[in-house]
Amino acid sequence: MSDLSFTAVVPAAGIGSRMAADIPKQYLSLGGRTVLEQTLARLLDHPAIGRIIVATAEQDPWFEQLAIARHPRILRVTGGRERADSVLNALAHVETDWVLVHDAARPCLHRLDLDAVLAAGQQPQGAVLACRVRDTMKRGDGEGAISTSVSRDELWHALTPQCFATVPLRQVLSDALAAGCVITDEASAMEWAGFHPRLVEGRADNIKITRPEDLGLAGFFLQQMNESKI
Ligand SMILES: Nc1ccn([C@@H]2O[C@H](COP(=O)(O)OP(=O)(O)OP(=O)(O)O)[C@@H](O)[C@H]2O)c(=O)n1
Ligand SMILES: C[C@](O)(CO)[C@H](O)COP(=O)(O)O
């Protein structure tokens, strides 16, 4: 697939509160570049991806300092209060029939996983990269004790990229947010509208850098990836 049929949307407007760093986690150093630059490099390399629309915070002073900010395929737009708002703002600038949304905080995306979710996503239901739960899952009682165990059969971690037809996603995300739904990924909005996105099994090292311990892990995964030239 090399027809530039996808636009990538990269939500990068978060503050990284769980990372507890001095700057938003997408601008922390990883493998000699920022997290965001590492993520964008994975997307720029793919022949099916044309433009990349990066949603940053309105007052973000860091993005424009990056050389990649002047890349001809990259457009910066202003994000929103929540991740879903940032994605919706970016979707307003997507002109292709198909779009993939990928977190700025997920730099360890393997090419084969990106190939797979792009191939699976070009159909009405869309597709999300995901990995099966490995641990026994518990639901807490809210007071620090186990309420119950949750069957891990068919329990998945939703990752990104998540791929959909642009027009339906834009409309459904707008409607779901207007209806007051809590939307933490694009698939949630599509499910709310009755769609059943495909699950594309991906690698568990496609981690979302969220907490301090994730940065070192991401550095290790990236080093492994670069050594194996994936
Ligand atoms: N209003 C927001 C909130 C988040 N994001 C982006 O969505 C991705 C996933 O969100 P998350 O990991 O939750 O990032 P933060 O919101 O920055 O983290 P935290 O919840 O710890 O503050 C990140 O790339 C983040 O920059 C965004 O574009 N706009
Ligand atoms: C989109 C996502 O990465 C899929 O797991 C996740 O929902 C983002 O959640 P966050 O709370 O915005 O990090």
Tab-separated table of C-alpha atoms and ligand atoms in Angstrom:
chain	number	residue	atom	x	y	z
A	1	MET	CA	0.000	0.000	0.000
A	2	SER	CA	1.809	3.120	-1.152
A	3	ASP	CA	-0.841	5.523	-2.375
A	4	LEU	CA	-0.789	8.158	0.340
A	5	SER	CA	-4.386	7.119	1.084
A	6	PHE	CA	-4.085	7.950	4.778
A	7	THR	CA	-3.648	11.147	6.715
A	8	ALA	CA	-2.186	10.691	10.166
A	9	VAL	CA	-3.549	12.593	13.158
A	10	VAL	CA	-1.166	12.792	16.117
A	11	PRO	CA	-2.688	14.078	19.354
A	12	ALA	CA	0.196	15.830	21.137
A	13	ALA	CA	-1.565	18.450	23.255
A	14	GLY	CA	-1.445	16.699	26.622
A	15	ILE	CA	0.376	17.947	29.713
A	16	GLY	CA	1.692	14.539	30.810
A	17	SER	CA	0.551	14.911	34.429
A	18	ARG	CA	1.156	11.225	35.248
A	19	MET	CA	4.733	11.576	33.981
A	20	ALA	CA	5.358	14.317	36.541
A	21	ALA	CA	8.137	15.856	34.421
A	22	ASP	CA	9.044	19.548	34.017
A	23	ILE	CA	7.757	19.533	30.433
A	24	PRO	CA	5.045	17.555	28.643
A	25	LYS	CA	6.233	13.986	28.060
A	26	GLN	CA	6.072	14.245	24.250
A	27	TYR	CA	9.005	16.673	24.463
A	28	LEU	CA	11.193	14.571	26.751
A	29	SER	CA	14.415	13.242	25.269
A	30	LEU	CA	14.352	9.689	23.888
A	31	GLY	CA	17.155	8.150	21.836
A	32	GLY	CA	18.678	11.546	21.100
A	33	ARG	CA	15.420	13.159	19.887
A	34	THR	CA	12.136	14.107	21.506
A	35	VAL	CA	9.441	11.482	22.010
A	36	LEU	CA	7.291	13.326	19.469
A	37	GLU	CA	10.031	13.336	16.829
A	38	GLN	CA	10.560	9.597	17.304
A	39	THR	CA	6.838	9.005	16.822
A	40	LEU	CA	6.570	11.273	13.780
A	41	ALA	CA	9.581	9.566	12.179
A	42	ARG	CA	7.754	6.226	12.256
A	43	LEU	CA	4.792	7.742	10.421
A	44	LEU	CA	6.802	9.803	7.914
A	45	ASP	CA	8.550	6.612	6.795
A	46	HIS	CA	5.351	4.892	5.655
A	47	PRO	CA	4.426	5.248	1.940
A	48	ALA	CA	0.667	5.016	2.605
A	49	ILE	CA	0.718	8.088	4.867
A	50	GLY	CA	0.617	11.521	3.274
A	51	ARG	CA	0.068	14.486	5.581
A	52	ILE	CA	0.529	14.303	9.329
A	53	ILE	CA	-1.583	16.645	11.417
A	54	VAL	CA	-0.153	17.263	14.875
A	55	ALA	CA	-2.490	18.705	17.490
A	56	THR	CA	-0.515	20.624	20.129
A	57	ALA	CA	-1.580	22.802	23.018
A	58	GLU	CA	-2.403	26.366	21.995
A	59	GLN	CA	0.413	27.797	24.129
A	60	ASP	CA	2.908	25.041	23.236
A	61	PRO	CA	6.332	26.759	22.900
A	62	TRP	CA	8.262	23.563	22.127
A	63	PHE	CA	6.874	22.263	18.814
A	64	GLU	CA	8.042	25.178	16.670
A	65	GLN	CA	11.582	24.704	18.026
A	66	LEU	CA	11.769	21.258	16.414
A	67	ALA	CA	13.235	21.037	12.904
A	68	ILE	CA	10.516	18.509	12.064
A	69	ALA	CA	7.923	21.261	12.581
A	70	ARG	CA	8.961	22.599	9.156
A	71	HIS	CA	8.570	19.263	7.379
A	72	PRO	CA	6.355	19.855	4.292
A	73	ARG	CA	4.033	16.953	5.199
A	74	ILE	CA	3.452	18.109	8.771
A	75	LEU	CA	0.732	20.560	9.788
A	76	ARG	CA	0.339	21.813	13.345
A	77	VAL	CA	-3.145	22.551	14.656
A	78	THR	CA	-4.410	23.502	18.086
A	79	GLY	CA	-5.549	20.684	20.366
A	80	GLY	CA	-8.392	20.708	22.852
A	81	ARG	CA	-9.232	20.141	26.503
A	82	GLU	CA	-9.302	16.359	26.200
A	83	ARG	CA	-7.572	13.985	23.795
A	84	ALA	CA	-10.834	13.476	21.880
A	85	ASP	CA	-11.179	17.252	21.424
A	86	SER	CA	-7.655	17.415	20.028
A	87	VAL	CA	-8.425	14.596	17.594
A	88	LEU	CA	-11.672	16.259	16.484
A	89	ASN	CA	-9.877	19.566	15.897
A	90	ALA	CA	-7.294	17.791	13.765
A	91	LEU	CA	-9.912	15.828	11.806
A	92	ALA	CA	-11.259	19.132	10.494
A	93	HIS	CA	-8.057	19.386	8.411
A	94	VAL	CA	-8.058	15.822	7.009
A	95	GLU	CA	-8.783	15.680	3.265
A	96	THR	CA	-8.175	11.964	2.595
A	97	ASP	CA	-10.907	9.329	2.779
A	98	TRP	CA	-8.972	7.405	5.427
A	99	VAL	CA	-7.306	8.547	8.617
A	100	LEU	CA	-5.165	6.964	11.294
A	101	VAL	CA	-4.884	8.402	14.785
A	102	HIS	CA	-1.687	7.655	16.697
A	103	ASP	CA	-0.661	8.937	20.111
A	104	ALA	CA	2.412	11.154	20.195
A	105	ALA	CA	3.304	9.196	23.343
A	106	ARG	CA	3.661	5.911	21.459
A	107	PRO	CA	7.076	6.096	19.731
A	108	CYS	CA	7.757	2.330	19.659
A	109	LEU	CA	5.424	1.499	16.772
A	110	HIS	CA	6.765	-1.320	14.594
A	111	ARG	CA	6.438	-1.081	10.844
A	112	LEU	CA	4.775	-4.458	10.527
A	113	ASP	CA	2.115	-3.420	13.036
A	114	LEU	CA	1.557	-0.164	11.153
A	115	ASP	CA	1.263	-2.089	7.879
A	116	ALA	CA	-1.273	-4.452	9.441
A	117	VAL	CA	-3.572	-1.853	10.978
A	118	LEU	CA	-3.536	0.282	7.812
A	119	ALA	CA	-4.490	-2.737	5.725
A	120	ALA	CA	-7.289	-3.736	8.121
A	121	GLY	CA	-8.563	-0.198	8.615
A	122	GLN	CA	-9.687	0.522	5.057
A	123	GLN	CA	-13.216	-0.803	5.561
A	124	PRO	CA	-16.358	0.657	7.157
A	125	GLN	CA	-15.838	-0.784	10.637
A	126	GLY	CA	-12.285	0.478	10.904
A	127	ALA	CA	-9.506	-1.196	12.887
A	128	VAL	CA	-7.413	-0.683	15.996
A	129	LEU	CA	-4.057	-2.067	16.955
A	130	ALA	CA	-4.469	-4.041	20.183
A	131	CYS	CA	-2.742	-6.619	22.328
A	132	ARG	CA	-4.274	-9.364	24.408
A	133	VAL	CA	-4.297	-9.018	28.184
A	134	ARG	CA	-1.675	-11.300	29.722
A	135	ASP	CA	-2.164	-10.860	33.456
A	136	THR	CA	-5.081	-12.031	35.551
A	137	MET	CA	-7.402	-9.032	35.724
A	138	LYS	CA	-9.056	-7.798	38.905
A	139	ARG	CA	-11.731	-5.192	39.465
A	140	GLY	CA	-11.169	-3.183	42.619
A	141	ASP	CA	-13.875	-2.319	45.115
A	142	GLY	CA	-12.770	1.315	45.300
A	143	GLU	CA	-11.363	0.750	48.775
A	144	GLY	CA	-8.121	-1.006	47.829
A	145	ALA	CA	-9.428	-4.553	47.824
A	146	ILE	CA	-10.406	-6.980	45.098
A	147	SER	CA	-14.054	-6.950	44.225
A	148	THR	CA	-13.879	-9.634	41.560
A	149	SER	CA	-11.659	-11.247	38.949
A	150	VAL	CA	-12.450	-10.384	35.350
A	151	SER	CA	-12.214	-13.043	32.679
A	152	ARG	CA	-9.359	-12.230	30.342
A	153	ASP	CA	-10.939	-14.147	27.479
A	154	GLU	CA	-11.233	-11.713	24.612
A	155	LEU	CA	-9.920	-8.883	26.820
A	156	TRP	CA	-7.580	-6.581	24.907
A	157	HIS	CA	-5.517	-3.477	25.478
A	158	ALA	CA	-6.514	-0.963	22.805
A	159	LEU	CA	-3.417	0.687	21.388
A	160	THR	CA	-2.889	3.127	18.537
A	161	PRO	CA	-2.862	3.605	15.529
A	162	GLN	CA	-6.602	3.428	15.144
A	163	CYS	CA	-7.786	3.640	11.530
A	164	PHE	CA	-11.159	4.756	10.192
A	165	ALA	CA	-12.950	6.402	7.296
A	166	THR	CA	-12.549	10.108	7.880
A	167	VAL	CA	-16.108	11.342	7.344
A	168	PRO	CA	-17.847	8.822	9.630
A	169	LEU	CA	-15.217	9.224	12.364
A	170	ARG	CA	-15.454	13.010	12.289
A	171	GLN	CA	-19.248	12.921	12.503
A	172	VAL	CA	-19.458	10.182	15.141
A	173	LEU	CA	-16.777	11.735	17.350
A	174	SER	CA	-18.540	15.090	17.199
A	175	ASP	CA	-21.915	13.504	18.021
A	176	ALA	CA	-20.530	11.369	20.856
A	177	LEU	CA	-18.814	14.342	22.491
A	178	ALA	CA	-21.942	16.462	22.068
A	179	ALA	CA	-23.908	13.681	23.788
A	180	GLY	CA	-21.546	13.934	26.761
A	181	CYS	CA	-19.863	10.569	26.183
A	182	VAL	CA	-16.431	10.027	27.748
A	183	ILE	CA	-14.316	9.125	24.749
A	184	THR	CA	-10.776	7.898	25.436
A	185	ASP	CA	-10.082	6.417	22.006
A	186	GLU	CA	-11.572	6.751	18.521
A	187	ALA	CA	-12.953	3.217	18.604
A	188	SER	CA	-15.085	4.149	21.655
A	189	ALA	CA	-16.912	6.746	19.584
A	190	MET	CA	-17.382	4.371	16.653
A	191	GLU	CA	-18.659	1.661	19.014
A	192	TRP	CA	-21.115	4.191	20.503
A	193	ALA	CA	-22.479	4.634	16.988
A	194	GLY	CA	-22.836	0.873	16.525
A	195	PHE	CA	-19.647	0.062	14.637
A	196	HIS	CA	-17.441	-2.921	15.509
A	197	PRO	CA	-13.845	-2.012	14.642
A	198	ARG	CA	-11.513	-4.899	13.878
A	199	LEU	CA	-8.925	-5.864	16.457
A	200	VAL	CA	-5.460	-6.117	14.895
A	201	GLU	CA	-3.132	-7.976	17.221
A	202	GLY	CA	0.026	-5.951	17.713
A	203	ARG	CA	3.152	-5.934	19.796
A	204	ALA	CA	3.022	-5.287	23.512
A	205	ASP	CA	6.106	-3.064	23.257
A	206	ASN	CA	4.024	-0.398	21.504
A	207	ILE	CA	3.714	1.241	24.895
A	208	LYS	CA	2.192	4.610	25.654
A	209	ILE	CA	4.741	6.597	27.628
A	210	THR	CA	2.592	7.535	30.611
A	211	ARG	CA	4.513	7.189	33.870
A	212	PRO	CA	8.193	7.867	34.692
A	213	GLU	CA	9.229	4.223	34.404
A	214	ASP	CA	7.914	4.078	30.827
A	215	LEU	CA	10.595	6.379	29.367
A	216	GLY	CA	13.514	4.022	30.033
A	217	LEU	CA	11.484	1.090	28.759
A	218	ALA	CA	10.659	2.967	25.577
A	219	GLY	CA	14.358	3.752	25.128
A	220	PHE	CA	15.184	0.058	25.368
A	221	PHE	CA	12.437	-0.914	22.922
A	222	LEU	CA	13.558	1.751	20.429
A	223	GLN	CA	17.168	0.559	20.666
A	224	GLN	CA	16.005	-3.017	20.010
A	225	MET	CA	13.954	-1.802	17.051
A	226	ASN	CA	16.826	0.187	15.551
A	227	GLU	CA	19.255	-2.705	15.970
A	228	SER	CA	16.855	-5.020	14.146
A	229	LYS	CA	16.142	-2.290	11.548
A	230	ILE	CA	12.365	-2.698	11.924
B	1	LIG	N1	-6.070	17.301	25.694
B	1	LIG	C1	-5.237	16.347	25.233
B	1	LIG	C2	-4.795	15.287	26.079
B	1	LIG	C3	-3.923	14.322	25.555
B	1	LIG	N2	-3.523	14.438	24.258
B	1	LIG	C4	-2.582	13.469	23.703
B	1	LIG	O1	-3.162	12.182	23.701
B	1	LIG	C5	-2.122	11.196	23.850
B	1	LIG	C6	-2.497	10.177	24.912
B	1	LIG	O2	-2.894	10.879	26.065
B	1	LIG	P1	-2.173	10.696	27.491
B	1	LIG	O3	-1.181	9.571	27.480
B	1	LIG	O4	-3.239	10.686	28.515
B	1	LIG	O5	-1.334	12.052	27.594
B	1	LIG	P2	-1.535	13.202	28.662
B	1	LIG	O6	-2.947	13.626	28.692
B	1	LIG	O7	-0.480	14.207	28.357
B	1	LIG	O8	-1.141	12.441	30.024
B	1	LIG	P3	-1.813	12.658	31.462
B	1	LIG	O9	-3.187	12.032	31.367
B	1	LIG	O10	-0.879	11.866	32.361
B	1	LIG	O11	-1.829	14.124	31.743
B	1	LIG	C7	-0.844	11.932	24.192
B	1	LIG	O12	0.037	11.918	23.079
B	1	LIG	C8	-1.316	13.341	24.522
B	1	LIG	O13	-0.356	14.339	24.159
B	1	LIG	C9	-3.972	15.484	23.435
B	1	LIG	O14	-3.592	15.566	22.254
B	1	LIG	N3	-4.825	16.406	23.928
B	2	LIG	C1	-5.922	6.054	22.820
B	2	LIG	C2	-5.317	5.176	23.862
B	2	LIG	O1	-3.903	5.261	23.808
B	2	LIG	C3	-5.736	3.748	23.625
B	2	LIG	O2	-5.306	2.946	24.706
B	2	LIG	C4	-5.753	5.586	25.287
B	2	LIG	O3	-7.154	5.504	25.389
B	2	LIG	C5	-5.315	6.991	25.605
B	2	LIG	O4	-5.789	7.244	26.919
B	2	LIG	P1	-5.201	8.483	27.698
B	2	LIG	O5	-5.854	8.490	29.036
B	2	LIG	O6	-5.572	9.684	26.868
B	2	LIG	O7	-3.731	8.252	27.770
